[in-house]
Short mmCIF file of N, CA and C in Angstrom, two decimals:
data_model
loop_
_atom_site.label_atom_id
_atom_site.label_comp_id
_atom_site.label_asym_id
_atom_site.label_seq_id
_atom_site.Cartn_x
_atom_site.Cartn_y
_atom_site.Cartn_z
N MET A 207 23.19 -28.04 30.19
CA MET A 207 23.96 -26.79 30.05
C MET A 207 23.02 -25.60 30.47
N GLN A 208 23.39 -24.74 31.33
CA GLN A 208 22.58 -23.68 31.80
C GLN A 208 23.15 -22.32 31.22
N LEU A 209 22.23 -21.45 31.00
CA LEU A 209 22.56 -20.19 30.40
C LEU A 209 23.14 -19.38 31.60
N GLN A 210 24.34 -18.87 31.41
CA GLN A 210 24.84 -18.07 32.64
C GLN A 210 24.90 -16.49 32.14
N SER A 211 23.86 -15.89 32.52
CA SER A 211 23.86 -14.51 32.11
C SER A 211 23.18 -13.83 33.34
N PRO A 212 23.36 -12.54 33.44
CA PRO A 212 22.93 -11.90 34.61
C PRO A 212 21.30 -11.91 34.59
N LEU A 213 20.67 -12.03 33.57
CA LEU A 213 19.12 -11.98 33.44
C LEU A 213 18.54 -13.30 34.08
N HIS A 214 19.33 -14.36 33.88
CA HIS A 214 18.86 -15.73 34.35
C HIS A 214 19.36 -16.25 35.76
N GLN A 215 20.04 -15.27 36.50
CA GLN A 215 20.55 -15.50 37.88
C GLN A 215 19.57 -15.61 38.85
N ALA A 216 18.61 -14.59 38.86
CA ALA A 216 17.67 -14.43 40.09
C ALA A 216 16.33 -14.75 39.68
N GLN A 217 15.59 -15.28 40.50
CA GLN A 217 14.15 -15.58 40.28
C GLN A 217 13.30 -14.24 40.25
N PRO A 218 12.52 -14.08 39.25
CA PRO A 218 11.94 -12.71 39.07
C PRO A 218 10.82 -12.56 40.12
N PHE A 219 10.15 -13.53 40.68
CA PHE A 219 9.07 -13.45 41.62
C PHE A 219 9.29 -14.52 42.71
N SER A 220 8.97 -14.01 43.95
CA SER A 220 9.09 -14.96 45.13
C SER A 220 7.81 -15.90 45.29
N GLY A 221 6.67 -15.52 44.49
CA GLY A 221 5.53 -16.33 44.67
C GLY A 221 4.42 -15.72 43.89
N LEU A 222 3.22 -16.31 44.00
CA LEU A 222 1.96 -15.81 43.26
C LEU A 222 1.71 -14.37 43.47
N TYR A 223 1.61 -14.15 44.85
CA TYR A 223 1.21 -12.77 45.33
C TYR A 223 2.16 -11.75 44.82
N ASP A 224 3.43 -12.05 44.90
CA ASP A 224 4.61 -11.11 44.52
C ASP A 224 4.44 -10.85 43.12
N ALA A 225 4.28 -11.86 42.27
CA ALA A 225 4.17 -11.67 40.85
C ALA A 225 3.08 -10.90 40.37
N PHE A 226 1.78 -11.13 41.00
CA PHE A 226 0.60 -10.32 40.78
C PHE A 226 0.92 -8.91 41.28
N ARG A 227 1.42 -8.63 42.38
CA ARG A 227 1.65 -7.25 42.86
C ARG A 227 2.69 -6.51 41.98
N THR A 228 3.78 -7.21 41.52
CA THR A 228 4.77 -6.56 40.75
C THR A 228 4.18 -6.28 39.36
N ILE A 229 3.51 -7.19 38.74
CA ILE A 229 2.89 -6.99 37.40
C ILE A 229 1.96 -5.72 37.48
N LEU A 230 0.99 -5.76 38.45
CA LEU A 230 0.13 -4.56 38.57
C LEU A 230 0.89 -3.20 38.78
N ARG A 231 1.97 -3.31 39.59
CA ARG A 231 2.78 -1.96 39.90
C ARG A 231 3.52 -1.55 38.71
N GLU A 232 4.18 -2.42 37.95
CA GLU A 232 5.19 -2.04 37.04
C GLU A 232 4.46 -1.88 35.59
N GLU A 233 3.45 -2.70 35.33
CA GLU A 233 2.85 -2.81 33.96
C GLU A 233 1.39 -2.37 33.90
N GLY A 234 0.69 -2.29 35.15
CA GLY A 234 -0.75 -2.03 35.09
C GLY A 234 -1.57 -3.11 34.94
N PHE A 235 -2.81 -2.89 35.18
CA PHE A 235 -4.01 -4.01 35.20
C PHE A 235 -4.03 -4.72 33.85
N ALA A 236 -3.98 -3.99 32.72
CA ALA A 236 -4.21 -4.61 31.42
C ALA A 236 -2.99 -5.64 31.18
N ALA A 237 -1.87 -5.52 31.76
CA ALA A 237 -0.76 -6.56 31.62
C ALA A 237 -1.15 -7.92 32.08
N LEU A 238 -2.20 -8.04 32.88
CA LEU A 238 -2.60 -9.32 33.41
C LEU A 238 -3.25 -10.14 32.22
N TYR A 239 -3.87 -9.35 31.37
CA TYR A 239 -4.57 -9.95 30.15
C TYR A 239 -3.77 -10.01 28.81
N LYS A 240 -2.61 -9.80 28.82
CA LYS A 240 -1.74 -9.78 27.60
C LYS A 240 -1.79 -11.17 27.07
N GLY A 241 -2.11 -11.27 25.76
CA GLY A 241 -2.14 -12.45 25.01
C GLY A 241 -3.30 -13.36 25.24
N ILE A 242 -4.37 -12.68 25.64
CA ILE A 242 -5.63 -13.27 25.94
C ILE A 242 -6.44 -13.76 24.63
N VAL A 243 -6.26 -12.94 23.58
CA VAL A 243 -6.96 -13.29 22.33
C VAL A 243 -6.39 -14.43 21.69
N PRO A 244 -5.14 -14.53 21.41
CA PRO A 244 -4.58 -15.70 20.87
C PRO A 244 -4.90 -17.07 21.74
N GLY A 245 -4.81 -16.89 22.97
CA GLY A 245 -5.15 -18.02 24.08
C GLY A 245 -6.53 -18.42 23.79
N LEU A 246 -7.56 -17.48 23.66
CA LEU A 246 -8.82 -17.77 23.49
C LEU A 246 -9.20 -18.49 22.04
N MET A 247 -8.46 -18.13 21.05
CA MET A 247 -8.56 -18.82 19.82
C MET A 247 -7.98 -20.17 19.89
N LEU A 248 -6.93 -20.41 20.69
CA LEU A 248 -6.49 -21.77 20.76
C LEU A 248 -7.49 -22.69 21.57
N VAL A 249 -8.26 -22.21 22.35
CA VAL A 249 -9.33 -22.88 23.02
C VAL A 249 -10.34 -23.44 22.20
N SER A 250 -10.45 -22.81 21.05
CA SER A 250 -11.50 -23.19 19.99
C SER A 250 -11.16 -24.46 19.25
N HIS A 251 -9.88 -24.95 19.44
CA HIS A 251 -9.33 -26.04 18.70
C HIS A 251 -10.18 -27.33 18.86
N GLY A 252 -10.51 -27.62 19.98
CA GLY A 252 -11.46 -28.88 20.33
C GLY A 252 -12.79 -28.63 19.77
N ALA A 253 -13.33 -27.51 19.81
CA ALA A 253 -14.73 -27.18 19.21
C ALA A 253 -14.66 -27.39 17.70
N ILE A 254 -13.71 -26.85 17.05
CA ILE A 254 -13.55 -26.98 15.63
C ILE A 254 -13.26 -28.40 15.31
N GLN A 255 -12.57 -29.18 15.98
CA GLN A 255 -12.34 -30.58 15.73
C GLN A 255 -13.62 -31.26 15.82
N PHE A 256 -14.22 -31.12 16.94
CA PHE A 256 -15.61 -31.73 17.18
C PHE A 256 -16.67 -31.52 16.04
N THR A 257 -16.69 -30.21 15.69
CA THR A 257 -17.72 -29.77 14.71
C THR A 257 -17.28 -30.40 13.22
N VAL A 258 -16.05 -30.33 12.88
CA VAL A 258 -15.68 -30.95 11.66
C VAL A 258 -15.97 -32.45 11.67
N TYR A 259 -15.63 -33.09 12.79
CA TYR A 259 -15.92 -34.64 12.94
C TYR A 259 -17.39 -34.94 12.75
N GLU A 260 -18.15 -34.27 13.39
CA GLU A 260 -19.65 -34.57 13.40
C GLU A 260 -20.12 -34.24 12.00
N GLU A 261 -19.72 -33.17 11.30
CA GLU A 261 -20.31 -32.77 10.05
C GLU A 261 -19.87 -33.73 8.91
N LEU A 262 -18.48 -34.16 9.01
CA LEU A 262 -18.00 -35.16 8.06
C LEU A 262 -18.65 -36.47 8.41
N ARG A 263 -18.97 -36.82 9.66
CA ARG A 263 -19.66 -38.13 9.93
C ARG A 263 -21.02 -38.18 9.27
N LYS A 264 -21.84 -37.03 9.49
CA LYS A 264 -23.15 -36.93 8.82
C LYS A 264 -23.16 -37.05 7.27
N VAL A 265 -22.08 -36.43 6.66
CA VAL A 265 -22.05 -36.35 5.14
C VAL A 265 -21.75 -37.84 4.74
N ILE A 266 -20.74 -38.57 5.39
CA ILE A 266 -20.48 -39.93 4.97
C ILE A 266 -21.64 -40.86 5.34
N ALA A 267 -22.37 -40.69 6.46
CA ALA A 267 -23.42 -41.53 6.81
C ALA A 267 -24.55 -41.34 5.92
N ASN A 268 -24.83 -40.07 5.47
CA ASN A 268 -25.97 -39.82 4.49
C ASN A 268 -25.70 -40.41 3.14
N SER A 269 -24.41 -40.23 2.73
CA SER A 269 -24.10 -40.78 1.40
C SER A 269 -24.24 -42.39 1.41
N ARG A 270 -23.88 -43.02 2.53
CA ARG A 270 -24.09 -44.47 2.57
C ARG A 270 -25.36 -44.93 2.87
N SER A 271 -26.24 -44.05 3.52
CA SER A 271 -27.61 -44.50 3.81
C SER A 271 -28.65 -44.40 2.74
N LYS A 272 -28.21 -43.74 1.57
CA LYS A 272 -29.22 -43.78 0.32
C LYS A 272 -29.39 -45.18 -0.09
N GLY A 273 -30.66 -45.43 -0.22
CA GLY A 273 -31.14 -46.76 -0.75
C GLY A 273 -31.18 -47.77 0.45
N THR A 274 -30.88 -47.41 1.54
CA THR A 274 -30.90 -48.29 2.67
C THR A 274 -32.04 -47.83 3.65
N ARG A 275 -32.53 -48.78 4.58
CA ARG A 275 -33.53 -48.22 5.54
C ARG A 275 -32.85 -47.89 6.88
N VAL A 276 -31.55 -47.83 6.86
CA VAL A 276 -30.71 -47.36 8.14
C VAL A 276 -30.90 -45.87 8.13
N ASP A 277 -31.13 -45.25 9.39
CA ASP A 277 -31.17 -43.78 9.54
C ASP A 277 -29.69 -43.30 9.56
N ALA A 278 -29.41 -42.17 8.98
CA ALA A 278 -28.18 -41.68 8.90
C ALA A 278 -27.59 -41.21 10.17
N GLN A 279 -28.53 -40.87 11.13
CA GLN A 279 -28.14 -40.37 12.39
C GLN A 279 -27.59 -41.48 13.30
N SER A 280 -28.06 -42.54 13.18
CA SER A 280 -27.44 -43.77 13.77
C SER A 280 -26.39 -44.47 12.98
N SER A 281 -25.30 -43.86 12.81
CA SER A 281 -24.23 -44.14 11.84
C SER A 281 -23.40 -45.30 12.26
N GLY A 282 -23.68 -45.96 13.43
CA GLY A 282 -22.91 -47.07 13.82
C GLY A 282 -22.95 -48.09 12.95
N GLU A 283 -23.93 -48.40 12.26
CA GLU A 283 -24.11 -49.56 11.30
C GLU A 283 -23.47 -49.30 9.88
N LEU A 284 -23.38 -47.85 9.59
CA LEU A 284 -22.85 -47.56 8.31
C LEU A 284 -21.26 -47.33 8.24
N LEU A 285 -20.70 -46.98 9.33
CA LEU A 285 -19.41 -46.75 9.41
C LEU A 285 -18.49 -47.77 10.14
N ASN A 286 -17.46 -48.08 9.56
CA ASN A 286 -16.51 -49.05 10.25
C ASN A 286 -15.36 -48.29 11.06
N SER A 287 -14.53 -48.98 11.67
CA SER A 287 -13.48 -48.47 12.34
C SER A 287 -12.44 -47.57 11.59
N GLY A 288 -12.28 -48.01 10.29
CA GLY A 288 -11.39 -47.30 9.59
C GLY A 288 -12.06 -45.88 9.11
N ASP A 289 -13.38 -45.86 8.92
CA ASP A 289 -14.02 -44.63 8.70
C ASP A 289 -13.79 -43.63 9.95
N TYR A 290 -13.97 -44.11 11.08
CA TYR A 290 -13.89 -43.32 12.24
C TYR A 290 -12.40 -42.84 12.33
N ALA A 291 -11.45 -43.71 12.02
CA ALA A 291 -10.07 -43.18 12.18
C ALA A 291 -9.84 -42.12 11.12
N VAL A 292 -10.34 -42.21 9.91
CA VAL A 292 -10.25 -41.17 8.99
C VAL A 292 -10.86 -39.95 9.36
N LEU A 293 -11.98 -40.00 9.81
CA LEU A 293 -12.83 -38.86 10.41
C LEU A 293 -12.08 -38.33 11.50
N GLY A 294 -11.56 -38.97 12.44
CA GLY A 294 -10.75 -38.48 13.48
C GLY A 294 -9.46 -37.73 13.08
N GLY A 295 -8.73 -38.29 12.02
CA GLY A 295 -7.53 -37.64 11.54
C GLY A 295 -7.79 -36.36 10.76
N THR A 296 -8.93 -36.50 9.99
CA THR A 296 -9.27 -35.31 9.08
C THR A 296 -9.70 -34.27 9.88
N SER A 297 -10.46 -34.44 10.99
CA SER A 297 -10.88 -33.34 11.76
C SER A 297 -9.77 -32.81 12.52
N LYS A 298 -8.82 -33.64 13.12
CA LYS A 298 -7.65 -33.02 13.74
C LYS A 298 -6.95 -32.21 12.80
N ILE A 299 -6.64 -32.61 11.62
CA ILE A 299 -5.91 -31.76 10.65
C ILE A 299 -6.57 -30.47 10.34
N ALA A 300 -8.00 -30.44 10.13
CA ALA A 300 -8.72 -29.27 9.99
C ALA A 300 -8.53 -28.31 11.08
N ALA A 301 -8.70 -28.82 12.39
CA ALA A 301 -8.64 -27.88 13.42
C ALA A 301 -7.16 -27.46 13.65
N MET A 302 -6.12 -28.22 13.38
CA MET A 302 -4.87 -27.72 13.39
C MET A 302 -4.50 -26.68 12.45
N LEU A 303 -5.04 -26.78 11.20
CA LEU A 303 -4.76 -25.79 10.14
C LEU A 303 -5.49 -24.53 10.46
N LEU A 304 -6.58 -24.50 11.23
CA LEU A 304 -7.24 -23.37 11.61
C LEU A 304 -6.58 -22.54 12.82
N THR A 305 -6.11 -23.39 13.76
CA THR A 305 -5.71 -22.77 14.94
C THR A 305 -4.07 -22.68 15.03
N TYR A 306 -3.35 -23.25 14.26
CA TYR A 306 -1.80 -23.30 14.41
C TYR A 306 -1.41 -21.86 14.21
N PRO A 307 -1.86 -21.11 13.13
CA PRO A 307 -1.34 -19.81 13.02
C PRO A 307 -1.45 -18.81 14.35
N PHE A 308 -2.37 -19.07 15.13
CA PHE A 308 -2.56 -18.46 16.35
C PHE A 308 -1.60 -18.87 17.40
N GLN A 309 -1.05 -20.10 17.36
CA GLN A 309 0.15 -20.56 18.14
C GLN A 309 1.33 -19.86 17.78
N VAL A 310 1.46 -19.67 16.47
CA VAL A 310 2.75 -18.95 16.01
C VAL A 310 2.66 -17.44 16.49
N ILE A 311 1.49 -16.78 16.27
CA ILE A 311 1.23 -15.51 16.69
C ILE A 311 1.51 -15.25 18.13
N ARG A 312 1.00 -16.11 18.99
CA ARG A 312 1.21 -16.12 20.44
C ARG A 312 2.69 -16.36 20.77
N ALA A 313 3.45 -17.21 20.15
CA ALA A 313 4.84 -17.36 20.41
C ALA A 313 5.57 -16.15 20.04
N ARG A 314 5.26 -15.61 18.93
CA ARG A 314 5.95 -14.42 18.50
C ARG A 314 5.65 -13.19 19.31
N LEU A 315 4.42 -13.08 19.68
CA LEU A 315 4.14 -11.97 20.84
C LEU A 315 4.91 -12.21 22.19
N LEU A 316 5.01 -13.38 22.55
CA LEU A 316 5.84 -13.60 23.79
C LEU A 316 7.34 -13.37 23.47
N GLN A 317 7.80 -13.75 22.30
CA GLN A 317 9.14 -13.44 22.02
C GLN A 317 9.44 -11.95 22.04
N PHE A 318 8.55 -11.21 21.44
CA PHE A 318 8.71 -9.75 21.49
C PHE A 318 8.60 -9.07 22.71
N ARG A 319 7.78 -9.70 23.61
CA ARG A 319 7.72 -9.14 25.01
C ARG A 319 8.90 -9.42 25.89
N LYS A 320 9.49 -10.65 25.66
CA LYS A 320 10.63 -10.94 26.37
C LYS A 320 11.83 -9.95 26.06
N ARG A 321 11.95 -9.52 24.76
CA ARG A 321 13.09 -8.55 24.33
C ARG A 321 12.63 -7.19 24.51
N ASN A 322 11.29 -6.96 25.11
CA ASN A 322 10.90 -5.65 25.29
C ASN A 322 10.64 -4.86 24.07
N VAL A 323 10.28 -5.44 22.93
CA VAL A 323 10.08 -4.77 21.80
C VAL A 323 8.58 -4.89 21.39
N LYS A 324 8.07 -3.74 20.88
CA LYS A 324 6.63 -3.89 20.49
C LYS A 324 6.52 -4.21 19.03
N PRO A 325 5.69 -5.25 18.74
CA PRO A 325 5.61 -5.76 17.18
C PRO A 325 4.66 -4.77 16.49
N LEU A 326 5.17 -3.57 16.21
CA LEU A 326 4.14 -2.69 15.51
C LEU A 326 4.49 -2.90 13.95
N LEU A 327 3.76 -3.74 13.29
CA LEU A 327 4.01 -4.07 11.86
C LEU A 327 3.78 -3.04 10.95
N HIS A 328 3.07 -2.02 11.38
CA HIS A 328 2.74 -1.03 10.47
C HIS A 328 3.93 0.08 10.22
N LEU A 329 4.83 -0.06 11.24
CA LEU A 329 6.09 0.73 11.31
C LEU A 329 7.19 0.02 10.60
N VAL A 330 7.03 -1.23 10.27
CA VAL A 330 8.09 -1.99 9.74
C VAL A 330 8.10 -1.96 8.10
N PRO A 331 9.07 -1.74 7.45
CA PRO A 331 9.00 -1.88 6.09
C PRO A 331 8.70 -3.29 5.53
N VAL A 332 7.98 -3.24 4.44
CA VAL A 332 7.47 -4.54 3.87
C VAL A 332 8.68 -5.49 3.72
N SER A 333 9.87 -5.02 3.15
CA SER A 333 10.92 -6.00 3.04
C SER A 333 11.32 -6.60 4.40
N ASN A 334 11.31 -6.00 5.49
CA ASN A 334 11.52 -6.64 6.77
C ASN A 334 10.48 -7.71 7.10
N ILE A 335 9.21 -7.50 6.79
CA ILE A 335 8.18 -8.53 7.06
C ILE A 335 8.44 -9.71 6.08
N ASN A 336 8.79 -9.52 4.83
CA ASN A 336 9.10 -10.56 3.93
C ASN A 336 10.24 -11.38 4.38
N ASN A 337 11.35 -10.75 4.91
CA ASN A 337 12.44 -11.37 5.42
C ASN A 337 12.07 -12.18 6.66
N CYS A 338 11.11 -11.69 7.52
CA CYS A 338 10.79 -12.44 8.76
C CYS A 338 10.02 -13.64 8.32
N LEU A 339 9.16 -13.46 7.38
CA LEU A 339 8.28 -14.73 6.93
C LEU A 339 9.21 -15.75 6.23
N LYS A 340 10.14 -15.37 5.48
CA LYS A 340 11.11 -16.17 4.84
C LYS A 340 11.88 -17.01 5.88
N LYS A 341 12.28 -16.25 6.79
CA LYS A 341 13.11 -16.97 7.99
C LYS A 341 12.25 -17.84 8.76
N HIS A 342 11.13 -17.50 9.00
CA HIS A 342 10.11 -18.36 9.76
C HIS A 342 9.89 -19.61 9.07
N PHE A 343 9.51 -19.67 7.74
CA PHE A 343 9.22 -20.81 6.98
C PHE A 343 10.51 -21.64 6.61
N ARG A 344 11.67 -20.97 6.63
CA ARG A 344 12.85 -21.72 6.48
C ARG A 344 13.27 -22.54 7.64
N ASP A 345 12.88 -21.89 8.93
CA ASP A 345 13.23 -22.59 10.28
C ASP A 345 12.30 -23.76 10.37
N LEU A 346 11.28 -23.85 9.76
CA LEU A 346 10.24 -24.94 10.06
C LEU A 346 10.89 -26.16 9.63
#
């Protein structure tokens, strides 16, 4: 089923160059970089996951290497496949918990831009912010 509204009838741009030129003309140079901060925060997801994984691996390897002659850095002998699965899952959850709020912020910024509304939270009464948060978590 397609949305039949005047806003969705025509293509906004005929190509890459037309989109670039139109955005520059109508919104200015800064519009090309809207949403860059949340996007950069989302790039950090892999770095966070890798760091958490390595640090947890070192902690587990160090705790298991006490009293043995095996070096904790070569944890291949100390950890089994179940340990690696738990490490991978835990590090993914940690990265998700840290970066998911930025995905929500990015989606909300895009939503406000599509409706041409500026999300100036300092101008919105606190009751409206509370209602927005309640609606967001209710919809999850």
